[in-house]
Amino acid sequence: QVVLSRQYGSEGRFTFTSHTPGEHQICLHSNSTRMALFAGGKLRVHLDIQVGEHTNNYPEIAANDKLTELQLRARQLLDQVEQIQKEQNYQRYREERFRMTSESTNQRVLWWSIAQTIILILTGIWQMRHLKSFFEAKKLV
């Protein structure tokens, strides 16, 4: 699902705020040919990604909302606390998924070892019966 698609000339700048959590992929494409790059042309890409409360421009927010220094600092602290809560929730989610994966792997290993043991026992029983019938056929027993 493409959330944002933009085209620029030789330079461009944009800001994007994601409202959905999760993994996001950034794809960059150049419209120059490969030969132009090898012939001495330059392609320079600067990618600056800011995440969390670091994306807020607090002096601009203070000017727009006419906040005092104390109110601005309180807003910064609230944003930091919110970011910490988001990080903790994400870590809880990752720990839960890891626990589920570990339990699933443990269960599969248990059933695999039980299946191997059953196969080994059945093979041993078959070998003993086959050897017994072989010795009886040769009249050694």
PDB file of C-alpha atoms in Angstrom:
ATOM      1  CA  GLN A   1       0.000   0.000   0.000  1.00  0.00           C
ATOM      2  CA  VAL A   2       1.518   3.285  -1.099  1.00  0.00           C
ATOM      3  CA  VAL A   3       0.938   5.951   1.533  1.00  0.00           C
ATOM      4  CA  LEU A   4       2.825   8.804  -0.120  1.00  0.00           C
ATOM      5  CA  SER A   5       4.283   9.231  -3.597  1.00  0.00           C
ATOM      6  CA  ARG A   6       6.053  12.392  -4.765  1.00  0.00           C
ATOM      7  CA  GLN A   7       8.172  13.428  -7.731  1.00  0.00           C
ATOM      8  CA  TYR A   8      10.782  16.182  -7.630  1.00  0.00           C
ATOM      9  CA  GLY A   9      13.229  17.819  -9.989  1.00  0.00           C
ATOM     10  CA  SER A  10      16.867  18.125  -9.055  1.00  0.00           C
ATOM     11  CA  GLU A  11      15.960  19.007  -5.443  1.00  0.00           C
ATOM     12  CA  GLY A  12      13.003  18.375  -3.205  1.00  0.00           C
ATOM     13  CA  ARG A  13      11.930  18.357   0.403  1.00  0.00           C
ATOM     14  CA  PHE A  14       8.851  17.040   2.131  1.00  0.00           C
ATOM     15  CA  THR A  15       7.537  16.164   5.562  1.00  0.00           C
ATOM     16  CA  PHE A  16       5.394  13.122   6.205  1.00  0.00           C
ATOM     17  CA  THR A  17       3.662  12.103   9.419  1.00  0.00           C
ATOM     18  CA  SER A  18       2.488   8.523   9.671  1.00  0.00           C
ATOM     19  CA  HIS A  19      -0.688   7.958  11.628  1.00  0.00           C
ATOM     20  CA  THR A  20      -0.356   4.178  11.654  1.00  0.00           C
ATOM     21  CA  PRO A  21       2.286   2.276  13.621  1.00  0.00           C
ATOM     22  CA  GLY A  22       4.416  -0.423  12.098  1.00  0.00           C
ATOM     23  CA  GLU A  23       7.110  -0.906   9.529  1.00  0.00           C
ATOM     24  CA  HIS A  24       7.387   1.626   6.736  1.00  0.00           C
ATOM     25  CA  GLN A  25       9.553   1.342   3.626  1.00  0.00           C
ATOM     26  CA  ILE A  26      11.062   4.268   1.756  1.00  0.00           C
ATOM     27  CA  CYS A  27      11.776   3.748  -1.932  1.00  0.00           C
ATOM     28  CA  LEU A  28      13.872   6.242  -3.906  1.00  0.00           C
ATOM     29  CA  HIS A  29      14.171   6.128  -7.685  1.00  0.00           C
ATOM     30  CA  SER A  30      16.362   8.179 -10.003  1.00  0.00           C
ATOM     31  CA  ASN A  31      15.252   9.091 -13.484  1.00  0.00           C
ATOM     32  CA  SER A  32      18.861   9.393 -14.762  1.00  0.00           C
ATOM     33  CA  THR A  33      20.354   6.630 -16.822  1.00  0.00           C
ATOM     34  CA  ARG A  34      23.198   4.482 -15.604  1.00  0.00           C
ATOM     35  CA  MET A  35      25.481   5.730 -18.367  1.00  0.00           C
ATOM     36  CA  ALA A  36      25.087   9.332 -17.176  1.00  0.00           C
ATOM     37  CA  LEU A  37      26.200   8.271 -13.697  1.00  0.00           C
ATOM     38  CA  PHE A  38      29.281   6.464 -15.033  1.00  0.00           C
ATOM     39  CA  ALA A  39      30.169   9.344 -17.368  1.00  0.00           C
ATOM     40  CA  GLY A  40      30.851  11.663 -14.455  1.00  0.00           C
ATOM     41  CA  GLY A  41      27.341  12.652 -13.448  1.00  0.00           C
ATOM     42  CA  LYS A  42      26.666  12.774  -9.737  1.00  0.00           C
ATOM     43  CA  LEU A  43      23.710  11.556  -7.795  1.00  0.00           C
ATOM     44  CA  ARG A  44      23.527  12.769  -4.226  1.00  0.00           C
ATOM     45  CA  VAL A  45      20.768  11.786  -1.840  1.00  0.00           C
ATOM     46  CA  HIS A  46      20.395  13.156   1.662  1.00  0.00           C
ATOM     47  CA  LEU A  47      17.789  11.375   3.735  1.00  0.00           C
ATOM     48  CA  ASP A  48      17.002  12.743   7.185  1.00  0.00           C
ATOM     49  CA  ILE A  49      14.422  10.752   9.110  1.00  0.00           C
ATOM     50  CA  GLN A  50      13.147  12.055  12.423  1.00  0.00           C
ATOM     51  CA  VAL A  51      11.009   9.892  14.663  1.00  0.00           C
ATOM     52  CA  GLY A  52       9.078  10.604  17.837  1.00  0.00           C
ATOM     53  CA  GLU A  53       9.065  13.808  19.836  1.00  0.00           C
ATOM     54  CA  HIS A  54      12.191  15.002  18.002  1.00  0.00           C
ATOM     55  CA  THR A  55      10.028  15.903  15.014  1.00  0.00           C
ATOM     56  CA  ASN A  56       8.290  18.744  16.842  1.00  0.00           C
ATOM     57  CA  ASN A  57       9.576  22.262  16.323  1.00  0.00           C
ATOM     58  CA  TYR A  58       9.005  23.571  19.848  1.00  0.00           C
ATOM     59  CA  PRO A  59       9.944  27.233  19.250  1.00  0.00           C
ATOM     60  CA  GLU A  60       7.369  27.332  16.441  1.00  0.00           C
ATOM     61  CA  ILE A  61       4.772  25.623  18.646  1.00  0.00           C
ATOM     62  CA  ALA A  62       5.452  28.138  21.436  1.00  0.00           C
ATOM     63  CA  ALA A  63       5.037  31.043  19.031  1.00  0.00           C
ATOM     64  CA  ASN A  64       1.832  29.690  17.489  1.00  0.00           C
ATOM     65  CA  ASP A  65       0.159  28.729  20.778  1.00  0.00           C
ATOM     66  CA  LYS A  66       1.633  31.684  22.719  1.00  0.00           C
ATOM     67  CA  LEU A  67       3.052  29.434  25.441  1.00  0.00           C
ATOM     68  CA  THR A  68       5.274  30.511  28.297  1.00  0.00           C
ATOM     69  CA  GLU A  69       8.627  28.841  28.840  1.00  0.00           C
ATOM     70  CA  LEU A  70       7.156  26.694  31.623  1.00  0.00           C
ATOM     71  CA  GLN A  71       4.189  25.629  29.474  1.00  0.00           C
ATOM     72  CA  LEU A  72       6.507  24.792  26.595  1.00  0.00           C
ATOM     73  CA  ARG A  73       8.731  22.685  28.854  1.00  0.00           C
ATOM     74  CA  ALA A  74       5.646  20.909  30.235  1.00  0.00           C
ATOM     75  CA  ARG A  75       4.535  20.120  26.670  1.00  0.00           C
ATOM     76  CA  GLN A  76       7.996  18.769  25.856  1.00  0.00           C
ATOM     77  CA  LEU A  77       7.910  16.546  28.941  1.00  0.00           C
ATOM     78  CA  LEU A  78       4.424  15.288  28.058  1.00  0.00           C
ATOM     79  CA  ASP A  79       5.594  14.465  24.537  1.00  0.00           C
ATOM     80  CA  GLN A  80       8.602  12.610  25.946  1.00  0.00           C
ATOM     81  CA  VAL A  81       6.393  10.639  28.360  1.00  0.00           C
ATOM     82  CA  GLU A  82       4.052   9.760  25.491  1.00  0.00           C
ATOM     83  CA  GLN A  83       6.996   8.581  23.406  1.00  0.00           C
ATOM     84  CA  ILE A  84       8.283   6.459  26.304  1.00  0.00           C
ATOM     85  CA  GLN A  85       4.829   4.888  26.699  1.00  0.00           C
ATOM     86  CA  LYS A  86       4.722   4.085  22.982  1.00  0.00           C
ATOM     87  CA  GLU A  87       8.170   2.503  23.187  1.00  0.00           C
ATOM     88  CA  GLN A  88       7.154   0.442  26.220  1.00  0.00           C
ATOM     89  CA  ASN A  89       3.999  -0.767  24.464  1.00  0.00           C
ATOM     90  CA  TYR A  90       6.062  -1.709  21.421  1.00  0.00           C
ATOM     91  CA  GLN A  91       8.552  -3.607  23.579  1.00  0.00           C
ATOM     92  CA  ARG A  92       5.687  -5.442  25.308  1.00  0.00           C
ATOM     93  CA  TYR A  93       4.274  -6.385  21.910  1.00  0.00           C
ATOM     94  CA  ARG A  94       7.671  -7.642  20.712  1.00  0.00           C
ATOM     95  CA  GLU A  95       8.177  -9.636  23.933  1.00  0.00           C
ATOM     96  CA  GLU A  96       4.736 -11.214  23.539  1.00  0.00           C
ATOM     97  CA  ARG A  97       5.448 -12.201  19.937  1.00  0.00           C
ATOM     98  CA  PHE A  98       8.859 -13.572  20.922  1.00  0.00           C
ATOM     99  CA  ARG A  99       7.288 -15.595  23.743  1.00  0.00           C
ATOM    100  CA  MET A 100       4.666 -17.012  21.371  1.00  0.00           C
ATOM    101  CA  THR A 101       7.373 -17.926  18.849  1.00  0.00           C
ATOM    102  CA  SER A 102       9.487 -19.562  21.553  1.00  0.00           C
ATOM    103  CA  GLU A 103       6.551 -21.587  22.874  1.00  0.00           C
ATOM    104  CA  SER A 104       5.622 -22.690  19.364  1.00  0.00           C
ATOM    105  CA  THR A 105       9.210 -23.727  18.629  1.00  0.00           C
ATOM    106  CA  ASN A 106       9.433 -25.568  21.945  1.00  0.00           C
ATOM    107  CA  GLN A 107       6.201 -27.461  21.179  1.00  0.00           C
ATOM    108  CA  ARG A 108       7.413 -28.409  17.700  1.00  0.00           C
ATOM    109  CA  VAL A 109      10.751 -29.640  19.047  1.00  0.00           C
ATOM    110  CA  LEU A 110       8.910 -31.726  21.666  1.00  0.00           C
ATOM    111  CA  TRP A 111       6.660 -33.375  19.071  1.00  0.00           C
ATOM    112  CA  TRP A 112       9.599 -33.920  16.706  1.00  0.00           C
ATOM    113  CA  SER A 113      11.585 -35.690  19.429  1.00  0.00           C
ATOM    114  CA  ILE A 114       8.542 -37.825  20.354  1.00  0.00           C
ATOM    115  CA  ALA A 115       8.095 -38.777  16.681  1.00  0.00           C
ATOM    116  CA  GLN A 116      11.789 -39.669  16.403  1.00  0.00           C
ATOM    117  CA  THR A 117      11.585 -41.824  19.535  1.00  0.00           C
ATOM    118  CA  ILE A 118       8.497 -43.652  18.242  1.00  0.00           C
ATOM    119  CA  ILE A 119      10.149 -44.255  14.852  1.00  0.00           C
ATOM    120  CA  LEU A 120      13.302 -45.529  16.568  1.00  0.00           C
ATOM    121  CA  ILE A 121      11.319 -47.924  18.798  1.00  0.00           C
ATOM    122  CA  LEU A 122       9.230 -49.204  15.847  1.00  0.00           C
ATOM    123  CA  THR A 123      12.397 -49.705  13.771  1.00  0.00           C
ATOM    124  CA  GLY A 124      13.993 -51.655  16.635  1.00  0.00           C
ATOM    125  CA  ILE A 125      10.904 -53.862  17.049  1.00  0.00           C
ATOM    126  CA  TRP A 126      10.786 -54.503  13.292  1.00  0.00           C
ATOM    127  CA  GLN A 127      14.505 -55.382  13.224  1.00  0.00           C
ATOM    128  CA  MET A 128      14.128 -57.824  16.143  1.00  0.00           C
ATOM    129  CA  ARG A 129      11.152 -59.576  14.494  1.00  0.00           C
ATOM    130  CA  HIS A 130      12.934 -59.710  11.147  1.00  0.00           C
ATOM    131  CA  LEU A 131      16.100 -61.150  12.711  1.00  0.00           C
ATOM    132  CA  LYS A 132      14.049 -63.673  14.708  1.00  0.00           C
ATOM    133  CA  SER A 133      12.225 -64.855  11.574  1.00  0.00           C
ATOM    134  CA  PHE A 134      15.564 -64.986   9.720  1.00  0.00           C
ATOM    135  CA  PHE A 135      17.162 -67.165  12.399  1.00  0.00           C
ATOM    136  CA  GLU A 136      14.088 -69.407  12.538  1.00  0.00           C
ATOM    137  CA  ALA A 137      14.197 -69.797   8.750  1.00  0.00           C
ATOM    138  CA  LYS A 138      17.867 -70.785   8.909  1.00  0.00           C
ATOM    139  CA  LYS A 139      17.042 -73.088  11.838  1.00  0.00           C
ATOM    140  CA  LEU A 140      19.651 -71.491  14.076  1.00  0.00           C
ATOM    141  CA  VAL A 141      17.219 -70.965  16.936  1.00  0.00           C
TER     142      VAL A 141
END
